[in-house]
Each structure stands twice: as C-alpha cells, then as structure tokens.
Coordinates of C-alpha atoms and ligand atoms in Angstrom, one line a residue:
M29 CA 0.3 -6.0 -29.5
F30 CA -1.4 -5.9 -26.1
A31 CA -5.1 -6.3 -26.7
E32 CA -7.3 -3.8 -25.0
T33 CA -8.8 -6.5 -22.8
K34 CA -10.4 -6.0 -19.5
S35 CA -8.9 -9.2 -18.1
L36 CA -6.5 -7.5 -15.7
N37 CA -8.7 -4.7 -14.6
E38 CA -9.8 -5.0 -11.1
E39 CA -11.2 -2.7 -8.4
C40 CA -11.0 -4.3 -5.0
G41 CA -10.9 -3.7 -1.3
V42 CA -7.9 -4.4 1.0
F43 CA -7.6 -4.6 4.8
G44 CA -5.0 -5.2 7.4
I45 CA -4.8 -5.3 11.2
W46 CA -1.8 -5.6 13.5
G47 CA -1.8 -6.3 17.2
D48 CA -5.3 -7.5 18.1
P49 CA -6.1 -11.0 19.4
S50 CA -9.3 -11.0 17.2
A51 CA -7.4 -10.0 14.1
S52 CA -9.1 -12.4 11.7
Q53 CA -12.5 -11.7 13.1
L54 CA -12.0 -8.0 12.7
T55 CA -10.7 -8.4 9.2
Y56 CA -13.9 -10.4 8.4
F57 CA -15.9 -7.4 9.7
G58 CA -13.7 -4.9 7.8
L59 CA -14.1 -6.8 4.6
H60 CA -17.9 -6.9 5.0
S61 CA -17.9 -3.1 4.9
L62 CA -15.6 -3.1 1.8
Q63 CA -17.8 -5.7 0.0
H64 CA -19.1 -3.0 -2.4
R65 CA -15.6 -2.9 -3.8
G66 CA -15.7 -6.5 -5.0
Q67 CA -18.0 -9.5 -4.7
E68 CA -16.3 -12.2 -6.6
G69 CA -13.9 -13.5 -4.2
A70 CA -12.5 -12.9 -0.7
G71 CA -9.8 -14.1 1.6
I72 CA -7.9 -13.6 4.8
V73 CA -4.3 -14.4 5.8
S74 CA -3.5 -14.4 9.5
C75 CA -0.2 -14.7 11.3
D76 CA 0.3 -16.6 14.5
K77 CA 3.7 -17.0 16.1
G78 CA 5.5 -16.6 12.8
K79 CA 3.2 -18.9 10.9
L80 CA 1.0 -17.5 8.1
M81 CA -2.2 -19.2 7.3
V82 CA -4.8 -18.5 4.5
H83 CA -8.4 -19.1 3.7
R84 CA -9.8 -17.8 0.5
N85 CA -12.5 -18.6 -2.1
L86 CA -14.8 -17.3 -4.7
G87 CA -17.9 -15.5 -3.5
L88 CA -19.0 -13.0 -1.0
I89 CA -17.1 -12.7 2.3
S90 CA -20.1 -14.3 4.1
E91 CA -20.0 -17.3 1.6
V92 CA -16.3 -17.7 1.8
F93 CA -16.5 -17.9 5.6
K94 CA -19.8 -19.8 5.8
N95 CA -18.1 -22.3 8.0
L96 CA -17.0 -20.1 10.9
D97 CA -14.3 -22.7 11.8
D98 CA -12.4 -21.5 8.8
L99 CA -12.3 -18.1 10.5
K100 CA -11.4 -19.5 13.9
R101 CA -8.5 -21.5 12.4
L102 CA -6.9 -18.1 11.3
S103 CA -5.5 -17.4 14.8
G104 CA -3.0 -14.8 15.7
D105 CA -3.0 -11.1 16.4
R106 CA -2.4 -9.9 12.8
A107 CA -4.1 -10.5 9.6
I108 CA -4.7 -9.1 6.1
G109 CA -7.7 -9.5 3.8
H110 CA -9.1 -8.8 0.4
V111 CA -12.4 -8.6 -1.5
R112 CA -12.0 -9.1 -5.2
Y113 CA -13.7 -7.6 -8.2
S114 CA -12.7 -9.0 -11.5
T115 CA -14.0 -9.1 -15.0
S116 CA -14.8 -11.9 -17.4
G117 CA -12.6 -14.8 -17.9
Q118 CA -10.3 -14.3 -14.9
N119 CA -12.7 -15.3 -12.2
S120 CA -10.9 -18.4 -10.9
I121 CA -9.7 -19.4 -7.5
E122 CA -6.0 -18.9 -8.3
N123 CA -6.7 -15.2 -8.6
V124 CA -8.5 -14.9 -5.3
Q125 CA -6.3 -12.9 -2.8
P126 CA -4.4 -12.6 -0.5
F127 CA -1.7 -14.6 -2.1
L128 CA 0.6 -16.4 0.3
Y129 CA 4.2 -17.4 -0.5
H130 CA 6.5 -19.6 1.4
F131 CA 10.1 -19.0 0.5
Y132 CA 13.0 -20.7 2.3
D133 CA 13.9 -17.5 4.1
L134 CA 10.6 -15.6 4.1
D135 CA 6.8 -16.0 4.3
I136 CA 4.9 -13.2 2.7
A137 CA 1.3 -12.5 2.0
I138 CA 0.0 -9.8 -0.4
C139 CA -3.2 -8.2 -1.6
H140 CA -3.8 -5.5 -4.1
N141 CA -6.3 -3.0 -5.3
G142 CA -6.0 -1.4 -8.7
N143 CA -4.4 -2.1 -12.0
L144 CA -0.9 -1.9 -13.2
V145 CA -0.3 -0.5 -16.7
N146 CA 3.1 -2.1 -17.2
A147 CA 2.3 -5.5 -15.7
K148 CA 2.4 -7.4 -18.9
S149 CA 5.8 -6.2 -20.0
L150 CA 7.2 -6.7 -16.5
R151 CA 5.8 -10.1 -16.4
R152 CA 7.2 -11.0 -19.8
N153 CA 10.6 -9.9 -18.7
L154 CA 10.3 -11.8 -15.5
E155 CA 9.2 -15.0 -17.3
E156 CA 12.0 -14.7 -19.8
D157 CA 14.2 -14.5 -16.7
G158 CA 12.8 -17.8 -15.4
A159 CA 10.0 -16.6 -13.1
I160 CA 7.0 -18.9 -12.9
F161 CA 3.5 -17.3 -12.2
H162 CA 0.7 -19.1 -10.5
S163 CA -2.1 -16.7 -11.4
T164 CA -3.1 -14.4 -14.2
S165 CA -3.4 -11.5 -11.8
D166 CA -0.7 -8.8 -11.9
T167 CA -0.4 -8.8 -8.2
E168 CA 2.1 -11.6 -8.4
V169 CA 4.5 -9.3 -10.3
L170 CA 5.4 -7.3 -7.2
I171 CA 6.4 -10.4 -5.3
H172 CA 8.7 -11.5 -8.1
L173 CA 10.3 -8.0 -8.2
I174 CA 10.8 -8.0 -4.5
R175 CA 12.4 -11.5 -4.6
R176 CA 14.7 -10.4 -7.5
S177 CA 15.8 -7.1 -5.9
Q178 CA 19.5 -6.9 -5.0
K179 CA 18.8 -4.5 -2.2
G180 CA 19.9 -5.4 1.3
T181 CA 16.8 -5.1 3.5
L182 CA 13.2 -6.2 2.8
I183 CA 12.0 -2.6 3.1
D184 CA 14.5 -1.5 0.4
K185 CA 13.5 -4.3 -1.8
I186 CA 9.9 -3.4 -1.5
K187 CA 10.6 0.3 -2.2
E188 CA 12.7 -0.5 -5.3
S189 CA 9.9 -2.8 -6.6
L190 CA 7.2 -0.2 -6.0
N191 CA 9.2 2.2 -8.2
L192 CA 9.1 -0.4 -11.1
V193 CA 5.3 -0.9 -11.1
K194 CA 3.2 1.8 -12.8
G195 CA -0.5 2.5 -12.7
G196 CA -3.1 2.8 -9.9
F197 CA -2.5 0.6 -6.9
T198 CA -2.6 0.0 -3.2
Y199 CA -0.9 -3.0 -1.7
V200 CA -1.1 -4.5 1.8
L201 CA 1.7 -7.0 2.6
M202 CA 2.4 -9.1 5.6
T203 CA 5.5 -11.1 6.7
E204 CA 6.2 -12.8 10.0
E205 CA 7.6 -9.5 11.3
K206 CA 6.0 -6.6 9.6
M207 CA 2.9 -5.3 7.8
F208 CA 3.2 -2.9 4.9
G209 CA 0.7 -0.6 3.1
A210 CA 1.7 1.1 -0.2
V211 CA 0.0 3.7 -2.4
D212 CA 0.8 4.5 -6.0
A213 CA 2.7 7.7 -6.9
N214 CA -0.6 9.4 -7.9
S215 CA -2.7 8.2 -5.0
L216 CA -5.2 7.0 -7.6
R217 CA -6.5 4.4 -5.2
P218 CA -7.2 5.1 -1.5
L219 CA -5.7 3.5 1.6
V220 CA -6.1 4.7 5.1
I221 CA -4.7 3.9 8.6
G222 CA -6.7 3.7 11.8
K223 CA -6.0 2.7 15.4
M224 CA -8.0 0.5 17.7
P225 CA -8.6 1.5 21.4
N226 CA -6.1 -1.2 22.4
G227 CA -3.5 0.3 20.1
A228 CA -3.8 -2.1 17.2
Y229 CA -3.1 -0.5 13.8
V230 CA -5.5 -1.0 11.0
M231 CA -5.2 -0.4 7.2
A232 CA -8.2 -0.3 4.8
S233 CA -9.2 0.9 1.4
E234 CA -11.9 3.1 2.9
T235 CA -12.6 4.8 6.2
C236 CA -15.9 3.0 6.5
A237 CA -14.1 -0.2 7.3
I238 CA -12.1 1.6 10.1
D239 CA -15.3 3.1 11.5
T240 CA -17.1 -0.3 11.4
I241 CA -14.6 -2.1 13.7
G242 CA -14.4 0.8 16.1
A243 CA -11.0 2.2 15.1
E244 CA -10.0 5.9 15.1
F245 CA -8.8 7.4 11.8
V246 CA -5.1 8.1 12.0
R247 CA -4.2 9.3 8.5
N248 CA -4.3 8.7 4.8
I249 CA -1.4 6.9 3.2
N250 CA -0.5 9.5 0.5
A251 CA 1.0 9.3 -3.0
G252 CA 4.3 7.4 -3.0
E253 CA 4.2 6.4 0.6
L254 CA 5.0 3.1 2.2
A255 CA 3.5 2.5 5.7
I256 CA 5.4 0.0 7.9
I257 CA 3.8 -1.5 11.0
D258 CA 5.8 -3.7 13.4
V259 CA 6.5 -4.1 17.1
D260 CA 7.9 -0.6 17.1
G261 CA 4.7 0.9 15.9
L262 CA 3.9 2.8 12.7
T263 CA 6.5 4.5 10.4
I264 CA 5.7 6.1 7.1
E265 CA 8.4 6.4 4.5
K266 CA 8.4 7.6 0.9
Y267 CA 9.5 5.2 -1.8
T268 CA 9.5 8.0 -4.4
E269 CA 9.5 11.7 -4.4
D270 CA 8.1 11.8 -7.9
T271 CA 4.5 12.2 -7.0
T272 CA 1.4 14.0 -8.4
I273 CA -1.8 13.7 -6.5
S274 CA -4.7 12.6 -8.8
I275 CA -7.2 10.6 -6.9
A276 CA -9.6 8.7 -9.2
A277 CA -12.7 10.9 -9.5
M278 CA -14.7 7.7 -10.0
E279 CA -14.1 6.8 -6.3
Y280 CA -16.2 9.8 -5.4
I281 CA -18.7 9.4 -8.2
Y282 CA -19.5 5.8 -7.9
F283 CA -17.1 3.4 -6.2
A284 CA -16.7 4.3 -2.6
R285 CA -19.3 4.0 0.2
P286 CA -21.1 7.3 1.0
D287 CA -19.9 7.1 4.7
S288 CA -16.2 7.0 3.7
N289 CA -14.0 10.0 3.5
I290 CA -11.4 10.2 0.8
A291 CA -8.6 12.7 1.3
G292 CA -10.7 14.3 4.0
V293 CA -13.8 14.7 1.8
N294 CA -16.9 12.8 2.7
V295 CA -18.2 10.8 -0.3
H296 CA -21.9 11.5 0.3
T297 CA -21.3 15.2 0.7
A298 CA -19.3 15.3 -2.5
R299 CA -22.1 13.4 -4.4
K300 CA -24.8 15.7 -2.9
T301 CA -22.8 18.8 -4.0
M302 CA -22.5 17.2 -7.5
G303 CA -26.3 16.9 -7.6
K304 CA -26.8 20.5 -6.5
R305 CA -24.3 21.7 -9.1
L306 CA -26.1 19.6 -11.7
A307 CA -29.4 21.3 -10.8
I308 CA -27.7 24.7 -11.4
E309 CA -26.1 23.7 -14.6
S310 CA -29.1 21.9 -16.1
P311 CA -32.2 23.1 -14.4
M312 CA -35.6 21.5 -14.7
I313 CA -38.4 24.0 -14.1
N314 CA -41.6 22.1 -14.5
A315 CA -40.8 18.7 -13.1
D316 CA -43.0 17.1 -10.4
I317 CA -40.4 14.9 -8.7
V318 CA -36.7 14.1 -8.4
I319 CA -35.7 10.4 -8.0
G320 CA -32.4 8.6 -7.7
V321 CA -31.3 5.2 -8.7
P322 CA -30.5 3.2 -5.6
N323 CA -28.0 3.1 -4.2
S324 CA -25.1 5.0 -5.8
S325 CA -27.0 8.1 -7.0
L326 CA -29.3 8.8 -4.0
S327 CA -26.9 11.3 -2.6
A328 CA -26.7 13.2 -5.9
A329 CA -30.5 13.1 -6.3
S330 CA -31.1 14.5 -2.9
G331 CA -28.7 17.4 -3.8
F332 CA -30.5 18.0 -7.0
A333 CA -33.9 18.1 -5.2
E334 CA -32.7 20.4 -2.5
E335 CA -31.1 22.9 -4.9
S336 CA -34.1 22.9 -7.4
G337 CA -36.8 22.8 -4.8
I338 CA -38.5 19.9 -6.6
P339 CA -39.7 17.2 -4.1
Y340 CA -37.4 14.2 -3.7
E341 CA -39.3 11.0 -4.1
M342 CA -38.7 7.3 -4.0
G343 CA -39.5 6.3 -7.5
L344 CA -37.3 3.2 -7.8
I345 CA -36.8 0.3 -5.4
K346 CA -33.8 -1.8 -5.4
N347 CA -33.9 -5.5 -4.6
Q348 CA -31.0 -5.5 -2.0
Y349 CA -30.3 -9.1 -2.5
V350 CA -29.1 -9.0 -6.1
G351 CA -25.4 -8.1 -6.8
R352 CA -24.2 -5.2 -8.8
T353 CA -25.0 -5.5 -12.5
F354 CA -21.4 -5.0 -13.6
I355 CA -20.6 -8.3 -11.9
Q356 CA -22.1 -10.3 -14.7
P357 CA -19.6 -11.3 -17.3
T358 CA -21.8 -11.0 -20.4
Q359 CA -24.1 -8.3 -21.7
E360 CA -27.1 -10.7 -21.7
L361 CA -26.6 -11.6 -18.1
R362 CA -26.0 -8.0 -17.2
E363 CA -29.3 -7.0 -18.7
L364 CA -31.1 -9.8 -16.9
G365 CA -29.4 -8.7 -13.7
A366 CA -30.4 -5.1 -14.2
K367 CA -34.0 -6.3 -14.8
M368 CA -34.2 -8.1 -11.5
K369 CA -32.5 -5.4 -9.5
L370 CA -34.8 -2.4 -9.9
S371 CA -38.6 -1.8 -9.8
A372 CA -40.4 1.5 -10.4
V373 CA -42.9 2.6 -7.8
K374 CA -46.1 3.1 -9.8
G375 CA -48.0 5.0 -7.2
V376 CA -45.2 7.6 -7.1
V377 CA -44.3 8.1 -10.8
Q378 CA -47.7 7.6 -12.5
G379 CA -48.7 10.7 -14.4
K380 CA -45.6 12.7 -13.2
I381 CA -42.8 14.6 -15.0
V382 CA -39.8 12.9 -13.4
V383 CA -36.2 14.0 -13.1
M384 CA -34.1 10.8 -12.8
V385 CA -30.7 11.4 -11.4
D386 CA -28.0 8.8 -11.9
D387 CA -24.3 8.9 -11.0
S388 CA -23.0 7.9 -14.4
I389 CA -23.7 6.4 -17.7
V390 CA -21.2 3.8 -18.9
R391 CA -22.7 1.4 -21.5
G392 CA -26.1 3.0 -21.3
T393 CA -27.8 -0.2 -20.2
T394 CA -29.0 1.0 -16.8
S395 CA -30.4 4.4 -17.9
S396 CA -32.2 2.9 -20.8
R397 CA -33.7 0.1 -18.7
I398 CA -34.8 2.7 -16.0
V399 CA -36.4 5.1 -18.5
T400 CA -38.4 2.1 -19.9
L401 CA -39.4 1.0 -16.4
L402 CA -40.6 4.5 -15.4
K403 CA -42.5 5.0 -18.6
E404 CA -44.1 1.5 -18.2
A405 CA -45.1 2.6 -14.7
G406 CA -46.9 5.6 -16.2
A407 CA -44.4 8.5 -15.9
K408 CA -45.4 11.3 -18.3
E409 CA -41.9 12.4 -19.0
V410 CA -38.5 11.2 -17.9
H411 CA -35.6 13.8 -17.8
V412 CA -32.2 12.1 -17.1
R413 CA -29.6 14.1 -15.3
I414 CA -26.2 12.5 -14.8
A415 CA -24.1 13.7 -11.8
S416 CA -20.8 13.2 -13.7
P417 CA -19.4 14.2 -17.1
P418 CA -19.8 11.8 -20.1
L419 CA -17.5 8.8 -19.6
M420 CA -15.7 9.0 -22.9
Y421 CA -12.4 7.3 -22.3
P422 CA -11.5 3.9 -20.8
S423 CA -10.0 3.6 -17.4
F424 CA -6.7 1.7 -16.9
Y425 CA -6.0 2.3 -13.3
G426 CA -8.4 -0.2 -11.7
I427 CA -12.0 0.8 -12.5
D428 CA -13.9 -1.5 -14.8
I429 CA -14.4 0.9 -17.7
S430 CA -11.8 -0.3 -20.1
K431 CA -13.0 -0.6 -23.7
S432 CA -13.6 2.4 -25.8
A433 CA -16.2 0.6 -27.9
E434 CA -18.3 -0.2 -24.8
L435 CA -18.6 3.4 -23.7
I436 CA -21.7 4.9 -25.1
A437 CA -20.3 8.5 -24.9
A438 CA -17.4 7.4 -27.0
R439 CA -19.7 6.4 -29.8
M440 CA -22.6 8.8 -29.6
T441 CA -23.2 12.5 -29.1
I442 CA -25.4 13.6 -26.1
P443 CA -28.5 14.0 -28.2
Q444 CA -27.9 10.6 -29.7
I445 CA -27.5 9.0 -26.2
C446 CA -30.7 10.8 -25.1
E447 CA -32.6 9.2 -28.0
S448 CA -31.0 5.8 -27.5
I449 CA -32.0 5.6 -23.8
G450 CA -35.5 7.0 -24.6
A451 CA -35.3 10.0 -22.3
D452 CA -37.2 13.2 -22.8
S453 CA -34.0 15.2 -22.1
L454 CA -30.5 14.3 -20.9
S455 CA -27.6 16.3 -19.5
F456 CA -24.4 15.7 -17.7
L457 CA -22.4 17.5 -15.0
S458 CA -19.5 19.6 -16.4
Q459 CA -15.9 18.7 -15.6
E460 CA -15.4 21.9 -13.7
G461 CA -18.6 21.2 -11.8
L462 CA -17.3 17.8 -10.8
I463 CA -13.9 19.1 -9.7
E464 CA -15.4 22.0 -7.7
S465 CA -18.1 19.8 -6.1
I466 CA -15.4 17.4 -4.8
G467 CA -13.4 20.4 -3.8
L468 CA -10.1 18.9 -3.1
K469 CA -7.5 21.5 -2.0
F470 CA -4.7 20.3 -4.2
D471 CA -3.0 22.2 -6.9
M472 CA -2.8 21.9 -10.7
P473 CA -2.3 20.2 -13.0
Y474 CA -4.8 17.7 -11.8
S475 CA -6.7 19.6 -9.0
G476 CA -6.0 16.5 -7.0
L477 CA -8.2 14.4 -9.2
C478 CA -7.7 11.8 -12.0
M479 CA -10.3 12.7 -14.6
D480 CA -9.0 10.2 -17.2
S481 CA -12.4 8.8 -18.2
F482 CA -13.7 12.3 -18.9
N483 CA -10.8 14.0 -20.5
G484 CA -8.4 11.3 -21.8
D485 CA -5.6 12.5 -19.6
Y486 CA -3.8 9.6 -18.0
P487 CA -1.6 10.9 -15.1
A488 CA 0.3 7.6 -14.6
G489 CA 0.8 6.9 -18.2
L490 CA -0.5 4.0 -20.3
Y491 CA 2.6 1.8 -21.0
D492 CA 1.4 -1.6 -22.3
Y493 CA -2.1 -0.3 -23.1
E494 CA -1.0 2.7 -25.1
E495 CA -0.7 1.2 -28.6
D496 CA -3.9 -0.7 -28.5
Y497 CA -5.8 2.3 -26.9
L498 CA -4.6 4.6 -29.7
N499 CA -5.5 2.1 -32.4
N500 CA -9.0 1.6 -31.0
M501 CA -10.0 5.3 -30.5
T502 CA -13.3 6.4 -31.8
E503 CA -13.9 9.5 -33.9
I504 CA -15.7 11.2 -30.9
Q505 CA -12.8 10.5 -28.6
K506 CA -10.3 11.9 -31.1
E507 CA -12.4 15.0 -31.8
N508 CA -12.8 15.6 -28.1
L509 CA -9.1 15.3 -27.5
R510 CA -8.5 17.9 -30.2
G511 CA -10.8 20.2 -28.2
G512 CA -13.7 19.8 -30.6
Ligands
LIG6 P1 -24.4 1.4 -17.6 O1 -25.6 0.6 -17.4 O2 -24.6 2.7 -18.3 O3 -23.3 0.5 -18.3 O4 -23.7 1.7 -16.2 C1 -24.1 2.7 -15.5 C2 -24.4 2.3 -14.1 O5 -23.3 1.5 -13.6 C3 -24.6 3.4 -13.2 O6 -25.9 3.3 -12.6 C4 -23.5 3.3 -12.2 O7 -24.0 3.5 -10.8 C5 -22.8 2.0 -12.3 N1 -21.3 2.2 -12.5 C6 -20.6 3.3 -12.9 N2 -19.3 3.1 -12.9 C7 -19.1 1.8 -12.5 C8 -17.9 1.0 -12.3 O8 -16.8 1.4 -12.5 N3 -18.1 -0.3 -11.9 C9 -19.4 -0.8 -11.6 N4 -19.5 -2.0 -11.2 N5 -20.5 0.0 -11.9 C10 -20.4 1.2 -12.3
LIG7 MG1 -26.1 2.8 -10.4

C-alpha cells in the first residue's frame, strides 16, 4: 500500500554549536563544508536569551544567506543548522529545515539527516490521533512523538521517541536550555562532536565541518546514543541498548567529503584503498592511463594508478559551478546537467587506452555519458572500473537510491551493462574488497558496514517499504538473493 516512492528519501547535513558568541556565523561556515550533503535548501536557528529565531530557504547556503543581515539577526551563543537534499516533488519551503516549534511551555528546533522507514505508519497513527503536520517531511514525526510522550522529563520523552522511529537518522535538536544530538541504533548516518578552543561544543554530520571552524574532534556519537549539551557541559546517554553497528558504506564510497573521518577511518584513504584493491581484483595490463571522474572518484583512481603502475592522468575536467547531477528532478534534466558538468581533455586521452575509474554506477547515466565523451575525444579504448560492488538494491536509510527499476544493476547483468554504457570492459569491486578496504574494526554480522544496496540486507528493517519493495523486485535481485 505504500508506494516505493523516493519522496521521503533525503540525505542531508546537520550542524550545531553551543557556547560561542558567533554561533550563527560558525554554523554558516560549518554548513558550507557540509554543502555536498545537500544543495536544495538550508537554514539556521539560533537561540538568544531564551528566544529561538530562524532563517531558512531553498537554495545553497550562500544563496539563503545572500543578505548577511539575515545572519546577523540570528544572535545568541548557540545555533543549529541544516543543508537539505531532497528528491522530486518535495522540494518546497515547508520542508526546509531546521523546523522551529513554539509550544506554550517549550520552544524547540529540530533538524534531521536520513530516512525513517516507519514514518508513514507513525504519521498515520498520529494524524488519526489528531496531530496536524505542516510539512511532508518525516522530521516532524519525532516532534509529535516527543509532545505526546507521557514521560516526566524532556530527555526521557526524547529517548522514548527515538525508540519509536526506525531507519537511518541523525537528529540535532535545540531548546532554550539544551542541545541534543542523536544517532540511530545502527549508526547508519554519521554525527560527531567537537570542541572550540573557547570550550564551545560543536556537532556535525562530518568531521570536515569541525575542522573548518577550528574545533578539535572530541568523539563520534555512536549507535543508539543521545548527546546532551547544556550549561553543565556534555553528557552522552544511551537511549537503547539494542544496537548493531552498520555504518552506510555509501558514506565512504560516495557521500562524505574525502577530508572527513567516519568512525576513525579517513574517507579519502578508504577510497584510495578501494581503488588499489580494484586494480588487484580487475587488473588492466596494457592501458596507457588511469583517469578518475571528478570529484568523487579521484581518490579511488589514484589508488588504482598507484597499485597498477599505470600513470594517473587528468582526462576529465569538471565545471565546478554546476551542481551534482542527481539534484535534477527528471531524467532529461539530469542528462543535460551531466552534459554541462564534465569535459574530456582531448590532448590527454586521444589515441590512448584509458582506464576510467568511477566510484559507483547507479542508473548508468554518468558512465555512459563519460565513455561517449572519451571516445569522442579520441580515446582508443575505455575500460570502466567501478570502485564499489554493483548497486543492486534500493536504499531506504537516507541515500537517494530508492527505486529498484532505476538501478541498472538490478535490471542487467555486468556484460549487459558494459554494452549499454559502450565500454570496452567493465568490472566492479567485490563486496569483500569493499569491506576490507574500509577496514572498520567491528564484528559480524555486518563488519560495521551497511551493505544494503549491494546485498539486499537491511539491518534496520524495512517496515512501511517492505511490501512495495518485495512486489517490485526484479528477477536479477531475486536471483542474487537466492545466492545465484
Ligand atoms: P548514474 O549516473 O549511474 O545514475 O550515477 C552514478 C554517479 O552518481 C556516480 O558518478 C556517483 O559519483 C554518483 N552517485 C552515486 N551515489 C549517489 C547518491 O547516492 N547520490 C548522488 N547524488 N549521487 C550519487
Ligand atoms: Mg560521480
């Protein structure tokens, strides 16, 4: 009954700072370094002498705060902020975060990264119970749950509510008195704590935001933890003991910035190791050059080149002023976006046998476009090497890979994909290769990683999405699940 839509899927960036007179300014800088996590909307809520104030809008953080008076107005020594990535249809101002609520006894602001898998049923129950929602975003669900909780303190209400929402999430919340950071029971999505030289605490989706503003890394917020910051400092509590660490592998492969560390593992280093492993698993002997696809596959391409001994070259140039292709709501616009974004360097690739390393193939649009570009520029052969396994299953925990039918690897075999993108050869990194390259030191069953898109194993369950997902499975997906 729940359509396998992408409407509620979002991958975003969250930020918070407590105890610095330039809180909103620092949030603005922090959000700049999280901008790769979402470019469709942004906002900041600050708190000054018990008063919470908001400014948010559609667009990049620099566009939202084009008028710097809007930033100055957000006074106070504490603030939270958000950059939003959404998919088609849901890109309206009501969905831009942080959300700010004024209740008779409480002011509270919230922002959220990830996707809940039981938001629709929770929301339906809440609506039947009289709740009224302002947005189509599932972020609001948590606030309703908190308000309805019968527990005595706000902390206990939040903890109880966090136990009711399922999926991949991080939340940053702020009231007049406290700031909170919460991570889902699988730590699917990252959230870290830092500290400024003046003692101010910072929370951010990625360590790159902490580094940018000059804060020291303190610790990760781990699976099932709730961080609480107030005048007494930082406390970490667990809201559930029922945790299984499975960090989204896609954070390492594609989403996070290379200078970030997730669970202590640097993202660039992980990607470079994936590239090296790929060169071992799928060697190219007679190629002239290795090239990457700016920006997300450059680390992996450099690893492939280093391991294989084939020279690393700059075969593609990215126009840095065009947004990420996924951002376009329709396939036509995505293709146009992809066209404007990349150019082949003729003088480099002409007459060459090229190894083109990309981080992933989702729909196949990018690879097919790039092979064409390289061949038009005179490349003799183009061998595509992908530094992740085939993306065969949708993701429901907050990464925009949500329809089986859209995934090329759910519809075609590897030789068929190779032909459809026009490559001379194609291979992917193995699942073991990926896990070992990232090298998290966690135990089974998940080795610390969520590999859902590669193996169809959903560590946080599917809830509202299950029926529709099962009904829409492709033959290739089913066969792969049977171990075929
Ligand atoms: P395709 O063109 O095959 O649909 O997408 C593959 C390209 O999208 C790759 O170059 C990769 O860098 C990028 N990509 C992979 N996963 C994601 C994702 O979850 N979100 C966005 N925005 N881009 C992605
Ligand atoms: Mg890419």
